[in-house]
Amino acid sequence: VDTQFIQLTCTSTEPSLYTVKAVLILDNDGDRLYAKYYDDTYPTVKEQKAFEKNIFNKTHRTDSEIALLEGLTVVYKSNIDLFFYVIGSSHENELMLMAVLNCLFDSLSQMLRKNVERRALLENMEGLFLAVDEIVDGGVILESDPQQVVHRVALRGDDVPLTEQTVTQVLQSAKEQIKWSLLR
Amino acid sequence: MIKKFDKKDEESGKIAEFVLKQKVCFYLQARIFNETPINPRRCLHILTKIIYLLNQGEHFGTTEATEAFFAMTRLFQSNDQTLRRMCYLTIKEMANISEDVIIVTSSLTKDMTGKEDVYRGPAIRALCRITDTTMLQAIERYMKQAIVDKVPSVSSSALVSSLHMVKMSYDVVKRWVNEAQEAASSDNIMVQYHALGLLYHLRKNDRLAVTKMLNKFTKSGLKSPFAYCMLIRIASKLLDETEGGHDSPLFDFIESCLRNKNEMVVYEAASAIVHMPNCTARELAPAVSVLQLFCSSPKAALRYAAVRTLNKVAMKHPSAVTACNLDLENLITDSNRSIATLAITTLLKTGSESSVDRLMKQISSFVSEISDEFKVVVVQAISALCQKYPRKHSVMMNFLSNMLRDDGGFEYKRAIVDCIISIIEENPESKETGLAHLCEFIEDCEHTVLATKILHLLGKEGPRTPQPSKYIRFIFNRVVLESEAVRAAAVSALAKFGAQNDDLLPSVLVLLQRCMMDSDDEVRDRATFYMNVLQQKQKALNAAYIFNGLSVSIPGLEKSLHQYTLEPSEKPFDMKTVPLATAPITEQKTEIAPVATSKLPEKLAPSRQDIYQEQLAAIPEFQGLGPLFKSSEPVQLTEAETEYVVRCIKHTFAGHMVFQFDCTNTLNDQLLQKVPHFSYKTWSPRRPMRSYIWVIYASCLFAVSCTFSCTMKYLVRDCDPNTGEPDDDGYDDEYVLEDLEVTVADHIQKVLKPNFGAAWDEVGDEFEKEETFALASVRTLDEAVGNIISFLGMQPCERSDKVPENKNSHVLFLAGELMNISGIGAGKLALLKSQDRCSISSGYNHQDSSLHHMRIYQFNPIVLQSVAFGFLSERVNKIEICI
């Protein structure tokens, strides 16, 4: 008679906080602007890029928000020349992935003052890096409220408190705000 | 802090990107880090560049990375917020490629406990990324404080980081349960969610604790929709494991979530109910009606989620979904093609026979626009439809053959081929059209796997069709045109035609003769082998070597041959020492979930039995037992929800039987220990433990059936559920388990005979026995078939385990090998239903039926009796499992 300990094996349906497999931002040629993979579904850069290419080909012509690709659920959104993707397992709650995508987009939209386009993004890459870091940590949804994300990223950027602004700056920003309200 | 890299560039972001893409020369850049005073803007720019490059997949050498990393550490002197935050990111990104990242520990510890709330959360996450178990203990105090911190970002960061650390340092993190518990009652929705996730992760192996936790949170209510989703998942898993009835409070909780005001929660609850096994239509109804509402949502993701889930419901309960047919029809024109496809396939499952043609037309209009994944879903829906409306098979077959001609990847083509094959198997009258389509397909097929599969099918089915000769041309074309693997498969298929059809034999021999000149070894060998077998013109040889090939386990054969080469001996290698292949578990209709498995390499997975064989072989005491003959399915010896859960697997060897007991202690406040005469080992909570008992048969018996009563004896030591520290004193205790039965099935191994008729003839008449038995307790033929198969443990062949509807008699073909006896036994059981009573008849020529055979080849008479009467000897034995 012999006794031995055996390890527990985890089943695939284990409830878990690990929700997001990847967050991607591609430009309108399908090139990677930002990509963060949280597990080993695509371990090498080569496999990742192939996956991104496939995703882009299948999604860039349609504006349909959700798809199933390579056995994964992909939620996406495009704006001008940018494509945002959040990827999760096909068993994942699609609305949770959607919450992540919306949070990312809205946070960036605030940080870039509604200029969600390639060039503005490239000029504010650190803002993007910090925002994604606040939204997803290692595949776990860390925050889903864009206000909180923007607050935590705390990019001061041009947002110098009013007291420190010069008169011309104040005038300038007032002008812009009027212009925006007229344009609307 | 303005972050414009190149203001002059007005045209586009191209130049800014160009600057980013230049590979950083670290010697030069690091100098900027060393400037005094630190220029935050320039340093920030460089850190952004580094992270950008890493993100683009740029490779950094270890030396290069380490140098940059060390230079970066100096930036902790600056108090610029964004710069500091970028330092944390750089640390995380470089943790794997740079050496000695550990040197930033003290800086990070300082930030995580400092006054700046903006730093604390990210610092915790960066610190946990680079920390190991020993260091984790050093910062344990801070982590505990951070978990209960009132700033949500700090608490969330600490909880999520703890969750990441569980994999590596379970024993440390589990001491933070009380803090996590406190965080779970936080007002912040994310903190609540993260705390719940961590708590569950720490307690998931302790069912009692999970139950308690669920009770607490389902009663107190949570604010976070994410946390609700998590609770629903935990509850449905628990329901599944405990096989709890649907009157359980857990089910009530899930159902109550259907009325939650957040769509995410409502959907999660509906999806959980839909995925529960054994849900009745009434229990499904509320879930289906919320999904129906979602079908008309303006959000594509919600429509998608709803229709995908309805699609799953439709597989098991098509009638439950019919109420949504109108909403689904509207979705056919959805601009999202995935939604449209799912809607159509759902309709195919729920629709009536008359709507099939219309729906099929609609599908063909857009099938080229959808991704392969969804094409596979469509094919699977068609496959299900064929089973439901067999009369429609010609429409489907046409549709499928058109799809087969279109472009598509391997998975797609395979799904179509599988679907056609299943139609052929279900509807004998569609066999010839189906085979014709497949023949056409292999004429131009780039997938070797599919070509060989179809050739195999042609070899199996072709010779039994009225006109076997017409397939010969298709098969021989493969020999001329294809790769080695396909040529070899074609040769095997040709041989089967030769063996079954005497009039074709001369031409087959001529063709095989040609194949003997092939450039490939395997093709030549097969041709030569079949040629020689066929020339003998003996039925038995044909059956053994052409129709029904090897029945041994391939990994087992490999191991035995390896062993044989290691120990040179005079004796020739004996095939009988090789364990039999466990017959493939009859494939249940795979769940129609559009999950691509193409990423997994096609590898021959070792069967369950091969795994057991390996585990047993690793134990020195079991070295001399020879090959494992059969391992039973696990038998539960306790109820599911008891303090100790014990199950037993019976391993049969020639002359021995080994009982493997897997015991799990579900109490986390008890430590169980063995009685002293075994080596001193402890059984801690939640860990399964395995023990073996070895029984030797009395030599005169070939097979025994008996019952063992089991008792578990052990020493109990109470322990603290939180720390795991046991008390010093323990007491002896006993636990009575359910009886363990050794049955006939434990001594018979399933063997699959693809051509049962040939195997039956091979056995010969002299071993035939006939007897009639009445099965008093069995009411239907289906039930009788199921009972006989599980009782005898033999393999049903030729799909004879499926009883056609509205039949009063049925013949079941069974094949199996009895332990200790060479040769294969085959049983042909005729089942007869008369006046609501089933009788299994294995006797000759009753007046009313001519098909009553039971022939058992070389079976010891004792076995026949035991087959008939259940147990050879009703001895009650006693097993004590000592821990």
CSV table of C-alpha atoms in Angstrom, one decimal, chain B residues 218-363:
chain,number,residue,atom,x,y,z
B,218,THR,CA,-26.1,36.7,-1.8
B,219,LYS,CA,-27.9,37.9,1.4
B,220,SER,CA,-26.1,41.1,2.0
B,221,GLY,CA,-26.3,42.1,-1.7
B,222,LEU,CA,-23.4,43.8,-3.6
B,223,LYS,CA,-23.2,47.0,-5.5
B,224,SER,CA,-20.8,45.9,-8.2
B,225,PRO,CA,-22.2,44.3,-11.3
B,226,PHE,CA,-18.8,42.7,-11.9
B,227,ALA,CA,-19.0,41.1,-8.5
B,228,TYR,CA,-22.5,39.9,-9.2
B,229,CYS,CA,-21.3,38.2,-12.3
B,230,MET,CA,-18.6,36.5,-10.3
B,231,LEU,CA,-21.1,35.4,-7.7
B,232,ILE,CA,-23.3,33.9,-10.3
B,233,ARG,CA,-20.4,32.0,-11.8
B,234,ILE,CA,-19.4,30.7,-8.3
B,235,ALA,CA,-23.0,29.7,-7.5
B,236,SER,CA,-23.5,27.8,-10.8
B,237,LYS,CA,-20.2,26.0,-10.4
B,238,LEU,CA,-21.2,25.0,-6.9
B,239,LEU,CA,-24.6,23.9,-8.1
B,240,ASP,CA,-22.9,21.8,-10.8
B,241,GLU,CA,-20.5,20.2,-8.4
B,242,THR,CA,-22.9,19.3,-5.7
B,243,GLU,CA,-25.5,18.4,-8.3
B,244,GLY,CA,-27.8,20.6,-6.2
B,245,GLY,CA,-31.4,20.5,-7.3
B,246,HIS,CA,-33.0,23.5,-8.8
B,247,ASP,CA,-34.9,24.1,-5.6
B,248,SER,CA,-31.7,25.1,-4.0
B,249,PRO,CA,-31.3,28.7,-2.7
B,250,LEU,CA,-28.3,29.1,-5.1
B,251,PHE,CA,-30.6,28.6,-8.1
B,252,ASP,CA,-33.1,31.1,-6.6
B,253,PHE,CA,-30.2,33.6,-6.3
B,254,ILE,CA,-29.2,33.1,-9.9
B,255,GLU,CA,-32.8,33.4,-11.0
B,256,SER,CA,-33.3,36.6,-9.0
B,257,CYS,CA,-30.3,38.1,-10.9
B,258,LEU,CA,-32.5,38.0,-14.0
B,259,ARG,CA,-34.3,41.0,-12.5
B,260,ASN,CA,-31.1,42.9,-11.8
B,261,LYS,CA,-31.1,46.4,-13.3
B,262,ASN,CA,-27.7,45.9,-14.9
B,263,GLU,CA,-27.7,44.1,-18.3
B,264,MET,CA,-24.4,42.6,-17.7
B,265,VAL,CA,-25.7,40.8,-14.6
B,266,VAL,CA,-28.9,39.8,-16.3
B,267,TYR,CA,-27.1,38.3,-19.2
B,268,GLU,CA,-24.6,36.4,-16.9
B,269,ALA,CA,-27.6,34.9,-15.0
B,270,ALA,CA,-29.4,33.9,-18.1
B,271,SER,CA,-26.3,32.4,-19.5
B,272,ALA,CA,-25.6,30.5,-16.3
B,273,ILE,CA,-29.2,29.0,-16.3
B,274,VAL,CA,-28.9,28.0,-19.9
B,275,HIS,CA,-25.6,26.2,-19.4
B,276,MET,CA,-26.9,24.2,-16.4
B,277,PRO,CA,-27.4,20.5,-17.1
B,278,ASN,CA,-30.9,19.1,-16.7
B,279,CYS,CA,-32.8,22.4,-16.8
B,280,THR,CA,-36.5,21.9,-17.5
B,281,ALA,CA,-38.3,24.0,-20.0
B,282,ARG,CA,-40.1,25.8,-17.2
B,283,GLU,CA,-36.8,26.8,-15.5
B,284,LEU,CA,-35.5,28.0,-18.8
B,285,ALA,CA,-38.4,30.2,-19.7
B,286,PRO,CA,-37.5,33.3,-17.6
B,287,ALA,CA,-33.9,33.2,-18.9
B,288,VAL,CA,-35.1,32.8,-22.5
B,289,SER,CA,-37.5,35.7,-22.2
B,290,VAL,CA,-34.8,38.1,-21.1
B,291,LEU,CA,-32.6,36.9,-23.9
B,292,GLN,CA,-35.5,37.6,-26.3
B,293,LEU,CA,-35.6,41.2,-25.0
B,294,PHE,CA,-31.9,41.6,-25.6
B,295,CYS,CA,-32.4,40.5,-29.3
B,296,SER,CA,-33.9,43.9,-30.1
B,297,SER,CA,-31.2,45.9,-28.2
B,298,PRO,CA,-29.5,48.6,-30.1
B,299,LYS,CA,-26.1,47.3,-28.8
B,300,ALA,CA,-24.6,44.8,-31.2
B,301,ALA,CA,-22.7,43.1,-28.4
B,302,LEU,CA,-25.9,42.5,-26.4
B,303,ARG,CA,-27.7,41.1,-29.5
B,304,TYR,CA,-24.7,38.9,-30.2
B,305,ALA,CA,-24.6,37.6,-26.7
B,306,ALA,CA,-28.3,36.9,-26.6
B,307,VAL,CA,-28.5,35.1,-29.9
B,308,ARG,CA,-25.4,33.1,-29.2
B,309,THR,CA,-26.9,31.9,-25.9
B,310,LEU,CA,-30.3,31.2,-27.5
B,311,ASN,CA,-28.4,29.1,-30.0
B,312,LYS,CA,-27.1,27.0,-27.2
B,313,VAL,CA,-30.6,26.6,-25.7
B,314,ALA,CA,-31.9,25.6,-29.1
B,315,MET,CA,-29.5,22.6,-29.1
B,316,LYS,CA,-31.1,21.0,-26.1
B,317,HIS,CA,-34.5,22.6,-25.9
B,318,PRO,CA,-35.5,23.8,-29.4
B,319,SER,CA,-39.1,24.2,-28.2
B,320,ALA,CA,-38.1,26.7,-25.5
B,321,VAL,CA,-36.8,29.0,-28.2
B,322,THR,CA,-39.7,28.9,-30.6
B,323,ALA,CA,-41.2,31.9,-28.8
B,324,CYS,CA,-38.3,34.0,-30.1
B,325,ASN,CA,-38.6,32.9,-33.7
B,326,LEU,CA,-39.9,36.3,-34.8
B,327,ASP,CA,-37.1,38.2,-33.1
B,328,LEU,CA,-34.6,35.8,-34.6
B,329,GLU,CA,-36.0,36.3,-38.1
B,330,ASN,CA,-35.5,40.0,-37.8
B,331,LEU,CA,-31.8,39.4,-36.9
B,332,ILE,CA,-31.2,37.5,-40.2
B,333,THR,CA,-30.7,40.9,-41.8
B,334,ASP,CA,-28.5,42.2,-39.0
B,335,SER,CA,-25.5,44.2,-40.4
B,336,ASN,CA,-23.3,42.1,-38.1
B,337,ARG,CA,-22.8,38.9,-40.0
B,338,SER,CA,-21.9,36.9,-36.9
B,339,ILE,CA,-25.3,37.8,-35.4
B,340,ALA,CA,-27.1,36.9,-38.6
B,341,THR,CA,-25.4,33.6,-38.8
B,342,LEU,CA,-26.2,32.7,-35.2
B,343,ALA,CA,-29.8,33.7,-35.8
B,344,ILE,CA,-30.1,31.5,-38.8
B,345,THR,CA,-28.5,28.5,-37.2
B,346,THR,CA,-30.8,28.9,-34.2
B,347,LEU,CA,-33.8,29.1,-36.5
B,348,LEU,CA,-32.6,25.9,-38.2
B,349,LYS,CA,-32.8,24.2,-34.9
B,350,THR,CA,-36.2,25.5,-33.9
B,351,GLY,CA,-37.8,25.8,-37.2
B,352,SER,CA,-40.3,23.3,-38.7
B,353,GLU,CA,-39.5,21.0,-41.6
B,354,SER,CA,-41.3,23.2,-44.0
B,355,SER,CA,-39.1,26.3,-43.3
B,356,VAL,CA,-35.8,24.4,-43.9
B,357,ASP,CA,-35.6,25.1,-47.6
B,358,ARG,CA,-36.3,28.8,-47.2
B,359,LEU,CA,-33.6,29.1,-44.5
B,360,MET,CA,-31.1,27.2,-46.5
B,361,LYS,CA,-31.5,29.6,-49.3
B,362,GLN,CA,-31.0,32.6,-47.0
B,363,ILE,CA,-27.8,31.0,-45.7
